[in-house]
CSV table of C-alpha atoms in Angstrom, one decimal:
chain,number,residue,atom,x,y,z
A,1,MET,CA,10.5,21.4,15.2
A,2,HIS,CA,10.8,19.4,18.5
A,3,VAL,CA,8.9,16.1,18.1
A,4,VAL,CA,8.1,13.5,20.8
A,5,VAL,CA,7.8,10.0,19.4
A,6,THR,CA,6.2,7.3,21.6
A,7,GLY,CA,7.2,3.7,20.9
A,8,SER,CA,10.5,5.1,19.5
A,9,SER,CA,12.4,1.8,20.0
A,10,GLY,CA,10.2,-0.3,17.7
A,11,ARG,CA,10.2,-1.2,14.0
A,12,LEU,CA,8.3,1.9,12.9
A,13,GLY,CA,9.5,4.1,15.7
A,14,ARG,CA,13.2,3.7,14.9
A,15,SER,CA,12.6,4.7,11.3
A,16,VAL,CA,10.3,7.6,12.3
A,17,VAL,CA,13.0,9.0,14.7
A,18,ALA,CA,15.7,8.6,12.1
A,19,GLY,CA,13.6,10.2,9.3
A,20,LEU,CA,12.6,13.1,11.4
A,21,LEU,CA,16.3,13.7,12.4
A,22,GLU,CA,17.2,13.6,8.7
A,23,HIS,CA,14.5,16.3,8.0
A,24,GLY,CA,16.1,18.5,10.7
A,25,HIS,CA,13.7,18.0,13.6
A,26,ARG,CA,14.8,17.6,17.2
A,27,VAL,CA,13.4,14.3,18.5
A,28,THR,CA,12.6,13.0,22.0
A,29,GLY,CA,11.8,9.3,22.1
A,30,LEU,CA,9.5,7.8,24.8
A,31,ASP,CA,9.6,4.0,25.3
A,32,ARG,CA,9.7,1.5,28.1
A,33,ALA,CA,13.2,0.3,27.1
A,34,PRO,CA,15.9,1.1,24.5
A,35,ALA,CA,16.0,-0.7,21.1
A,36,GLY,CA,17.6,-4.1,21.0
A,37,PRO,CA,21.3,-4.6,20.1
A,38,GLY,CA,22.2,-3.3,16.7
A,39,LEU,CA,18.8,-1.5,16.2
A,40,ALA,CA,19.4,1.8,17.9
A,41,VAL,CA,18.8,4.9,15.8
A,42,ASP,CA,22.0,6.0,14.1
A,43,ALA,CA,22.3,9.3,15.9
A,44,PRO,CA,23.7,10.5,19.2
A,45,ALA,CA,21.2,10.1,22.0
A,46,ILE,CA,20.9,11.1,25.7
A,47,SER,CA,19.1,8.3,27.6
A,48,VAL,CA,17.2,9.3,30.8
A,49,THR,CA,14.5,7.8,32.9
A,50,ALA,CA,11.2,9.3,33.9
A,51,THR,CA,12.5,10.1,37.3
A,52,ALA,CA,15.4,12.1,36.0
A,53,PRO,CA,15.1,15.8,35.1
A,54,ALA,CA,14.6,16.3,31.4
A,55,PRO,CA,17.5,17.9,29.4
A,56,ALA,CA,17.3,21.6,28.7
A,57,THR,CA,14.9,22.3,25.8
A,58,SER,CA,16.9,25.3,24.5
A,59,ALA,CA,18.6,24.9,21.1
A,60,PRO,CA,21.9,23.0,21.2
A,61,ALA,CA,25.2,24.6,20.5
A,62,THR,CA,25.5,22.8,17.2
A,63,SER,CA,22.9,23.1,14.4
A,64,ALA,CA,22.7,19.3,14.1
A,65,PRO,CA,19.4,17.7,15.1
A,66,THR,CA,19.5,16.0,18.5
A,67,HIS,CA,17.9,12.8,19.8
A,68,THR,CA,17.0,12.2,23.4
A,69,GLU,CA,15.3,9.1,24.9
A,70,HIS,CA,13.1,8.9,27.9
A,71,HIS,CA,12.1,5.5,29.4
A,72,LEU,CA,8.7,5.5,31.2
A,73,ASP,CA,5.4,3.8,31.5
A,74,LEU,CA,2.9,5.8,29.4
A,75,ARG,CA,0.1,4.7,31.6
A,76,ASP,CA,1.5,6.9,34.3
A,77,ALA,CA,-0.5,10.0,33.4
A,78,PRO,CA,1.1,12.3,36.1
A,79,ALA,CA,4.6,11.4,35.0
A,80,LEU,CA,3.7,12.0,31.3
A,81,ASP,CA,2.1,15.3,32.2
A,82,ALA,CA,5.2,16.4,34.0
A,83,LEU,CA,7.5,15.3,31.3
A,84,LEU,CA,5.6,17.1,28.5
A,85,ALA,CA,5.4,20.2,30.7
A,86,ASP,CA,9.2,20.1,30.9
A,87,LEU,CA,9.9,19.2,27.3
A,88,ARG,CA,7.3,21.6,25.7
A,89,PRO,CA,7.4,19.8,22.3
A,90,ASP,CA,5.9,21.2,19.1
A,91,ALA,CA,4.4,17.8,18.2
A,92,ILE,CA,3.8,14.3,19.4
A,93,VAL,CA,3.7,11.1,17.2
A,94,HIS,CA,2.1,8.3,19.2
A,95,LEU,CA,3.1,4.8,17.9
A,96,ALA,CA,3.0,2.8,21.1
A,97,ALA,CA,0.5,0.0,21.7
A,98,ILE,CA,-0.1,-3.7,22.1
A,99,ALA,CA,-0.2,-4.5,18.4
A,100,VAL,CA,-0.4,-8.3,17.9
A,101,PRO,CA,-4.0,-9.4,17.8
A,102,PHE,CA,-4.7,-12.2,20.3
A,103,SER,CA,-1.2,-11.8,21.9
A,104,ALA,CA,-2.9,-10.9,25.1
A,105,PRO,CA,-6.5,-11.3,26.5
A,106,GLU,CA,-8.9,-9.4,24.3
A,107,LEU,CA,-10.0,-7.1,27.1
A,108,GLU,CA,-6.4,-6.2,27.9
A,109,ILE,CA,-5.6,-5.3,24.3
A,110,LEU,CA,-8.7,-3.1,24.1
A,111,THR,CA,-8.3,-1.3,27.4
A,112,THR,CA,-4.5,-0.9,27.1
A,113,ASN,CA,-4.5,0.5,23.5
A,114,THR,CA,-7.4,2.9,24.0
A,115,ALA,CA,-6.1,4.0,27.4
A,116,LEU,CA,-2.6,4.7,26.0
A,117,ALA,CA,-4.0,6.8,23.2
A,118,TYR,CA,-6.3,8.7,25.4
A,119,THR,CA,-3.6,9.3,28.0
A,120,VAL,CA,-1.2,10.6,25.4
A,121,CYS,CA,-3.8,12.8,23.7
A,122,ALA,CA,-5.1,14.2,26.9
A,123,ALA,CA,-1.5,15.0,28.1
A,124,ALA,CA,-0.8,16.6,24.8
A,125,ASP,CA,-3.9,18.8,25.0
A,126,HIS,CA,-3.1,19.7,28.6
A,127,ALA,CA,0.4,20.6,27.8
A,128,GLY,CA,-0.7,22.7,24.8
A,129,VAL,CA,1.2,20.6,22.2
A,130,PRO,CA,0.2,22.1,18.8
A,131,ARG,CA,0.0,18.8,16.9
A,132,THR,CA,-0.5,15.2,17.8
A,133,LEU,CA,-0.5,12.3,15.3
A,134,VAL,CA,-1.7,8.8,16.4
A,135,ALA,CA,-1.0,5.5,14.7
A,136,SER,CA,-4.1,3.4,13.8
A,137,SER,CA,-4.2,0.3,11.6
A,138,PRO,CA,-5.8,-0.8,8.3
A,139,THR,CA,-7.4,-3.7,10.3
A,140,VAL,CA,-10.2,-1.3,11.4
A,141,LEU,CA,-11.9,-2.2,8.1
A,142,GLY,CA,-12.5,-5.8,9.4
A,143,TYR,CA,-11.0,-7.7,6.5
A,144,SER,CA,-9.9,-10.6,8.8
A,145,HIS,CA,-13.5,-11.7,9.2
A,146,PRO,CA,-14.6,-14.6,6.9
A,147,ALA,CA,-17.8,-12.8,5.9
A,148,TRP,CA,-16.1,-9.5,5.1
A,149,HIS,CA,-16.4,-8.0,1.6
A,150,PRO,CA,-15.2,-4.6,0.4
A,151,ARG,CA,-17.8,-2.0,-0.6
A,152,THR,CA,-15.4,-0.6,-3.2
A,153,LEU,CA,-11.9,-1.1,-4.5
A,154,PRO,CA,-9.3,0.2,-4.0
A,155,LEU,CA,-10.0,0.6,-0.3
A,156,ASP,CA,-9.9,4.1,1.0
A,157,GLU,CA,-10.6,6.2,4.1
A,158,ALA,CA,-14.4,6.4,3.2
A,159,HIS,CA,-14.8,2.6,3.6
A,160,PRO,CA,-16.9,1.5,6.6
A,161,VAL,CA,-15.0,0.6,9.7
A,162,GLU,CA,-16.0,-2.9,10.8
A,163,PRO,CA,-13.5,-4.2,13.4
A,164,SER,CA,-13.6,-8.0,13.9
A,165,HIS,CA,-11.3,-8.4,17.0
A,166,ALA,CA,-10.2,-6.4,20.0
A,167,TYR,CA,-7.0,-5.1,18.4
A,168,ALA,CA,-8.9,-3.6,15.4
A,169,LEU,CA,-11.6,-2.4,17.8
A,170,SER,CA,-9.0,-0.6,19.9
A,171,LYS,CA,-7.7,1.2,16.8
A,172,ALA,CA,-11.3,2.2,15.7
A,173,VAL,CA,-11.9,3.6,19.2
A,174,LEU,CA,-8.5,5.3,19.0
A,175,GLU,CA,-9.5,7.1,15.8
A,176,GLU,CA,-12.7,8.3,17.5
A,177,GLU,CA,-10.7,9.5,20.4
A,178,VAL,CA,-8.6,11.5,18.0
A,179,ARG,CA,-11.6,13.0,16.4
A,180,MET,CA,-13.0,13.9,19.8
A,181,PHE,CA,-9.9,15.9,20.7
A,182,ALA,CA,-9.9,17.5,17.2
A,183,ARG,CA,-13.4,18.7,17.9
A,184,THR,CA,-12.9,19.9,21.4
A,185,SER,CA,-9.3,21.1,21.6
A,186,PRO,CA,-7.7,24.2,20.1
A,187,HIS,CA,-4.8,22.0,19.0
A,188,VAL,CA,-4.5,19.7,16.0
A,189,PHE,CA,-5.1,16.0,16.3
A,190,GLY,CA,-4.9,13.4,13.5
A,191,SER,CA,-4.4,9.7,12.8
A,192,PHE,CA,-2.9,7.4,10.2
A,193,ARG,CA,-3.1,3.8,9.2
A,194,PRO,CA,0.3,2.4,8.3
A,195,CYS,CA,0.2,-0.8,6.3
A,196,TYR,CA,2.4,-3.8,7.0
A,197,VAL,CA,5.6,-2.1,8.1
A,198,ILE,CA,8.9,-3.3,6.6
A,199,SER,CA,12.1,-1.8,8.2
A,200,PRO,CA,15.4,-1.4,6.5
A,201,GLU,CA,17.0,-4.5,8.1
A,202,GLU,CA,14.1,-6.6,6.9
A,203,TRP,CA,14.9,-5.8,3.3
A,204,ALA,CA,18.3,-7.2,4.0
A,205,GLY,CA,16.8,-10.5,5.2
A,206,ALA,CA,15.9,-10.1,8.9
A,207,PRO,CA,12.6,-11.7,9.8
A,208,THR,CA,9.5,-9.5,9.5
A,209,GLN,CA,6.9,-9.1,12.2
A,210,GLN,CA,5.3,-12.5,11.3
A,211,GLY,CA,8.6,-14.3,11.6
A,212,HIS,CA,9.3,-14.9,7.9
A,213,THR,CA,11.2,-12.8,5.4
A,214,VAL,CA,10.0,-10.4,2.7
A,215,LEU,CA,11.2,-12.9,0.1
A,216,ASP,CA,9.1,-15.5,1.8
A,217,ARG,CA,6.0,-13.3,1.4
A,218,LEU,CA,6.8,-12.8,-2.3
A,219,ARG,CA,7.4,-16.6,-2.9
A,220,ASP,CA,4.1,-17.5,-1.1
A,221,PRO,CA,1.3,-15.1,-1.9
A,222,ALA,CA,-0.8,-16.7,0.8
A,223,LEU,CA,1.4,-15.0,3.4
A,224,ALA,CA,0.8,-11.5,2.1
A,225,ALA,CA,-2.8,-12.2,1.1
A,226,VAL,CA,-4.0,-12.1,4.8
A,227,SER,CA,-3.1,-8.4,4.8
A,228,LEU,CA,-4.5,-8.0,1.3
A,229,PHE,CA,-0.9,-7.6,0.0
A,230,ASN,CA,-0.4,-4.2,1.8
A,231,TYR,CA,2.9,-3.0,3.0
A,232,VAL,CA,4.9,0.2,3.5
A,233,ASP,CA,8.6,0.9,3.9
A,234,ALA,CA,9.2,2.3,7.4
A,235,ARG,CA,11.2,5.2,5.9
A,236,ASP,CA,8.3,6.2,3.6
A,237,ALA,CA,6.1,6.2,6.7
A,238,ALA,CA,8.6,8.5,8.4
A,239,ASP,CA,8.4,10.8,5.4
A,240,PHE,CA,4.6,10.8,5.7
A,241,VAL,CA,4.9,11.9,9.3
A,242,HIS,CA,7.2,14.8,8.2
A,243,ALA,CA,4.7,15.8,5.6
A,244,TRP,CA,1.9,15.7,8.1
A,245,LEU,CA,3.9,17.9,10.5
A,246,ALA,CA,4.4,20.4,7.8
A,247,ALA,CA,0.8,20.5,6.5
A,248,ASP,CA,-1.7,23.3,7.0
A,249,PRO,CA,-3.3,22.7,10.4
A,250,ALA,CA,-6.8,23.4,9.2
A,251,SER,CA,-6.5,20.7,6.5
A,252,ILE,CA,-5.4,17.8,8.7
A,253,ASP,CA,-7.3,18.4,12.0
A,254,GLY,CA,-9.3,15.2,12.7
A,255,GLU,CA,-8.3,13.6,9.5
A,256,CYS,CA,-7.1,10.0,9.0
A,257,PHE,CA,-4.9,8.7,6.2
A,258,PHE,CA,-3.9,5.3,4.8
A,259,VAL,CA,-0.1,5.1,4.5
A,260,GLY,CA,1.1,2.4,2.2
A,261,ALA,CA,3.3,1.5,-0.7
A,262,ALA,CA,2.3,2.5,-4.2
A,263,ASP,CA,2.2,-1.2,-5.3
A,264,ALA,CA,1.1,-4.5,-3.9
A,265,LEU,CA,3.5,-6.9,-2.1
A,266,ALA,CA,3.2,-9.6,-4.8
A,267,VAL,CA,5.0,-10.6,-8.0
A,268,GLU,CA,1.8,-11.1,-9.9
A,269,PRO,CA,-1.0,-8.6,-10.1
A,270,VAL,CA,-3.7,-8.8,-7.4
A,271,ALA,CA,-6.2,-9.5,-10.2
A,272,ALA,CA,-4.4,-12.7,-10.9
A,273,LEU,CA,-4.1,-13.8,-7.2
A,274,TRP,CA,-7.4,-12.9,-5.5
A,275,ARG,CA,-9.4,-15.9,-6.6
A,276,GLU,CA,-7.0,-18.3,-4.9
A,277,HIS,CA,-5.6,-16.3,-2.1
A,278,ALA,CA,-8.1,-13.5,-1.3
A,279,PRO,CA,-11.5,-14.4,-2.5
A,280,ALA,CA,-13.2,-11.9,-0.3
A,281,LEU,CA,-12.0,-9.1,-2.6
A,282,GLY,CA,-14.4,-10.3,-5.3
A,283,GLU,CA,-14.5,-9.5,-9.0
A,284,ALA,CA,-13.9,-5.8,-8.4
A,285,ALA,CA,-10.2,-6.8,-7.9
A,286,ASP,CA,-10.1,-7.7,-11.6
A,287,ALA,CA,-10.0,-3.9,-12.3
A,288,LEU,CA,-6.8,-3.4,-10.2
A,289,GLY,CA,-4.1,-2.8,-12.7
A,290,PRO,CA,-0.6,-4.5,-12.8
A,291,GLY,CA,1.1,-3.8,-9.5
A,292,ALA,CA,-1.8,-1.7,-8.2
A,293,PRO,CA,-2.4,-1.9,-4.4
A,294,VAL,CA,-5.6,-2.8,-2.7
A,295,PHE,CA,-5.4,0.2,-0.4
A,296,SER,CA,-5.5,3.7,-1.9
A,297,ILE,CA,-3.1,6.4,-0.7
A,298,ALA,CA,-4.6,9.1,-2.9
A,299,LYS,CA,-5.9,11.1,0.0
A,300,ALA,CA,-2.4,11.6,1.5
A,301,GLU,CA,-1.0,12.5,-1.9
A,302,ARG,CA,-3.8,15.0,-2.6
A,303,MET,CA,-3.9,16.6,0.8
A,304,LEU,CA,-0.2,16.4,2.0
A,305,GLY,CA,1.7,16.0,-1.2
A,306,TRP,CA,3.1,12.7,0.1
A,307,ARG,CA,3.9,9.7,-2.0
A,308,PRO,CA,6.1,6.8,-1.2
A,309,THR,CA,9.4,6.5,-3.0
A,310,ARG,CA,10.3,2.9,-2.2
A,311,THR,CA,8.8,-0.4,-3.4
A,312,TRP,CA,9.8,-4.0,-2.9
A,313,ARG,CA,11.4,-3.9,-6.4
A,314,THR,CA,13.6,-0.9,-5.6
A,315,GLU,CA,14.7,-2.4,-2.2
A,316,LEU,CA,15.2,-5.9,-3.6
A,317,PRO,CA,16.9,-5.2,-7.0
A,318,THR,CA,18.1,-8.8,-7.3
A,319,TRP,CA,14.6,-10.3,-6.7
A,320,PRO,CA,14.3,-12.2,-9.9
A,321,GLU,CA,17.4,-14.3,-9.1
A,322,ALA,CA,16.5,-14.5,-5.4
A,323,LEU,CA,13.0,-15.8,-6.2
A,324,ALA,CA,14.1,-18.2,-8.9
A,325,PRO,CA,13.5,-21.9,-7.8
A,326,GLU,CA,16.7,-23.6,-7.0
A,327,THR,CA,15.6,-26.5,-9.2
A,328,ASP,CA,15.7,-24.2,-12.2
A,329,LEU,CA,19.4,-23.8,-11.9
A,330,ALA,CA,21.5,-26.3,-13.8
A,331,PRO,CA,24.6,-27.5,-11.9
A,332,ASP,CA,27.0,-25.5,-14.0
A,333,THR,CA,25.0,-22.3,-13.5
A,334,ALA,CA,24.6,-22.6,-9.7
A,335,PRO,CA,25.9,-19.6,-7.7
A,336,ALA,CA,29.6,-19.9,-6.8
A,337,ALA,CA,30.3,-20.8,-3.2
A,338,ASP,CA,31.7,-17.4,-2.4
A,339,ALA,CA,28.8,-15.5,-4.0
A,340,ASP,CA,26.9,-12.9,-1.9
A,341,PRO,CA,24.0,-14.4,0.0
A,342,ALA,CA,20.5,-13.7,-1.2
A,343,PRO,CA,18.6,-11.2,1.0
A,344,ASP,CA,16.6,-13.9,2.7
A,345,THR,CA,19.7,-15.7,3.9
A,346,ALA,CA,21.2,-12.6,5.6
A,347,PRO,CA,22.0,-13.1,9.3
A,348,ALA,CA,19.0,-12.1,11.4
A,349,ALA,CA,20.1,-13.1,14.9
A,350,ASP,CA,20.5,-9.5,15.9
A,351,ALA,CA,17.3,-8.3,14.5
A,352,GLY,CA,16.0,-7.4,17.9
A,353,PRO,CA,12.3,-6.4,18.3
A,354,THR,CA,10.1,-7.3,15.4
A,355,THR,CA,7.5,-4.7,16.1
A,356,ASP,CA,6.0,-1.6,14.6
A,357,THR,CA,6.5,0.5,17.7
A,358,GLY,CA,8.5,-1.5,20.2
A,359,PRO,CA,7.6,-2.4,23.8
A,360,VAL,CA,5.9,0.4,25.7
A,361,ALA,CA,3.9,0.6,28.8
A,362,ASP,CA,4.5,-3.0,29.7
A,363,THR,CA,2.8,-4.2,26.6
A,364,THR,CA,3.4,-6.6,23.8
A,365,PRO,CA,5.4,-5.0,21.0
A,366,MET,CA,3.4,-3.3,18.3
A,367,THR,CA,2.7,-4.7,14.9
A,368,ASP,CA,-0.3,-4.5,12.6
A,369,GLN,CA,-0.5,-8.3,12.5
A,370,ARG,CA,-2.3,-11.1,14.2
A,371,ALA,CA,-0.5,-14.5,14.0
A,372,ALA,CA,-1.3,-14.4,10.2
A,373,ARG,CA,-2.9,-11.1,9.4
A,374,PRO,CA,-2.3,-7.3,10.0
């Protein structure tokens, strides 16, 4: 399958491109600029601009999947229409957006994100692209508002949408745009809500989208509490995209899915943490079992057969030692000077963009976070 991925240079975009290539798809990335140094997808790529003719869309001489990148402003609807008419992809995965709440004026965030999604969906419909999947956000539920309380736990797709800032509102509108195209177009449109995205380099110690490391979030539950301890490995999100692309069209048209890890990003159970760090959850959180997440992924598992395979424990196998307070180490048991560094001390200078989708359409890079919440 030939898949176009917008926001292909960002945190989530890079992993989606790499994952789709591993599954045997041919991928064309659309972004304003290439990924930063050291973060390019580990696959041969042809880089072209919007003004250059697109490469031939016929199958390559080798059976290996190919990766092509195009750099353009997605707000340029005629250019996007022309490119899709030339590429004739089988599917589009739209990840591009301003994604940091309050990183730009509220009206700019709202108009940019909703316009980008509409432009991409409309271009996909006009070009006859069979499937289009658009990235939304868990923030549409409105849990950043001080007065918010969950109707039920765990949170699932049936929970009311109550956005509390322009970023969340833009994602709520985006989901309605997707449903409109699903109702009115002969082609398939869907959306998904990826949780706090953690990319492979961030497991190795690079800063996450909020500027601290994964180990920082585990050491201080207050950091992860603002996102209700949600997270997802970017590679698992890529596997979700592949599962969505392979699903029966009738079962996914107009549907939205939460995409998260099967556990919470916390050493202790959420039931033991919510009173101090996430009181909005209320006593219903006491019923969440050890390691259970606040966000349910049961719908994706039931309808798509997708389930994440990575957790913070599998990706940080030395976490007990890494999280142990230094004061607990007696002088004669301290790590040797030449010992391997803990994951949160790995060099991060070349981490490049710390976004979910990377810079697209002259916008701020995408994440699902405000300064302190996704």
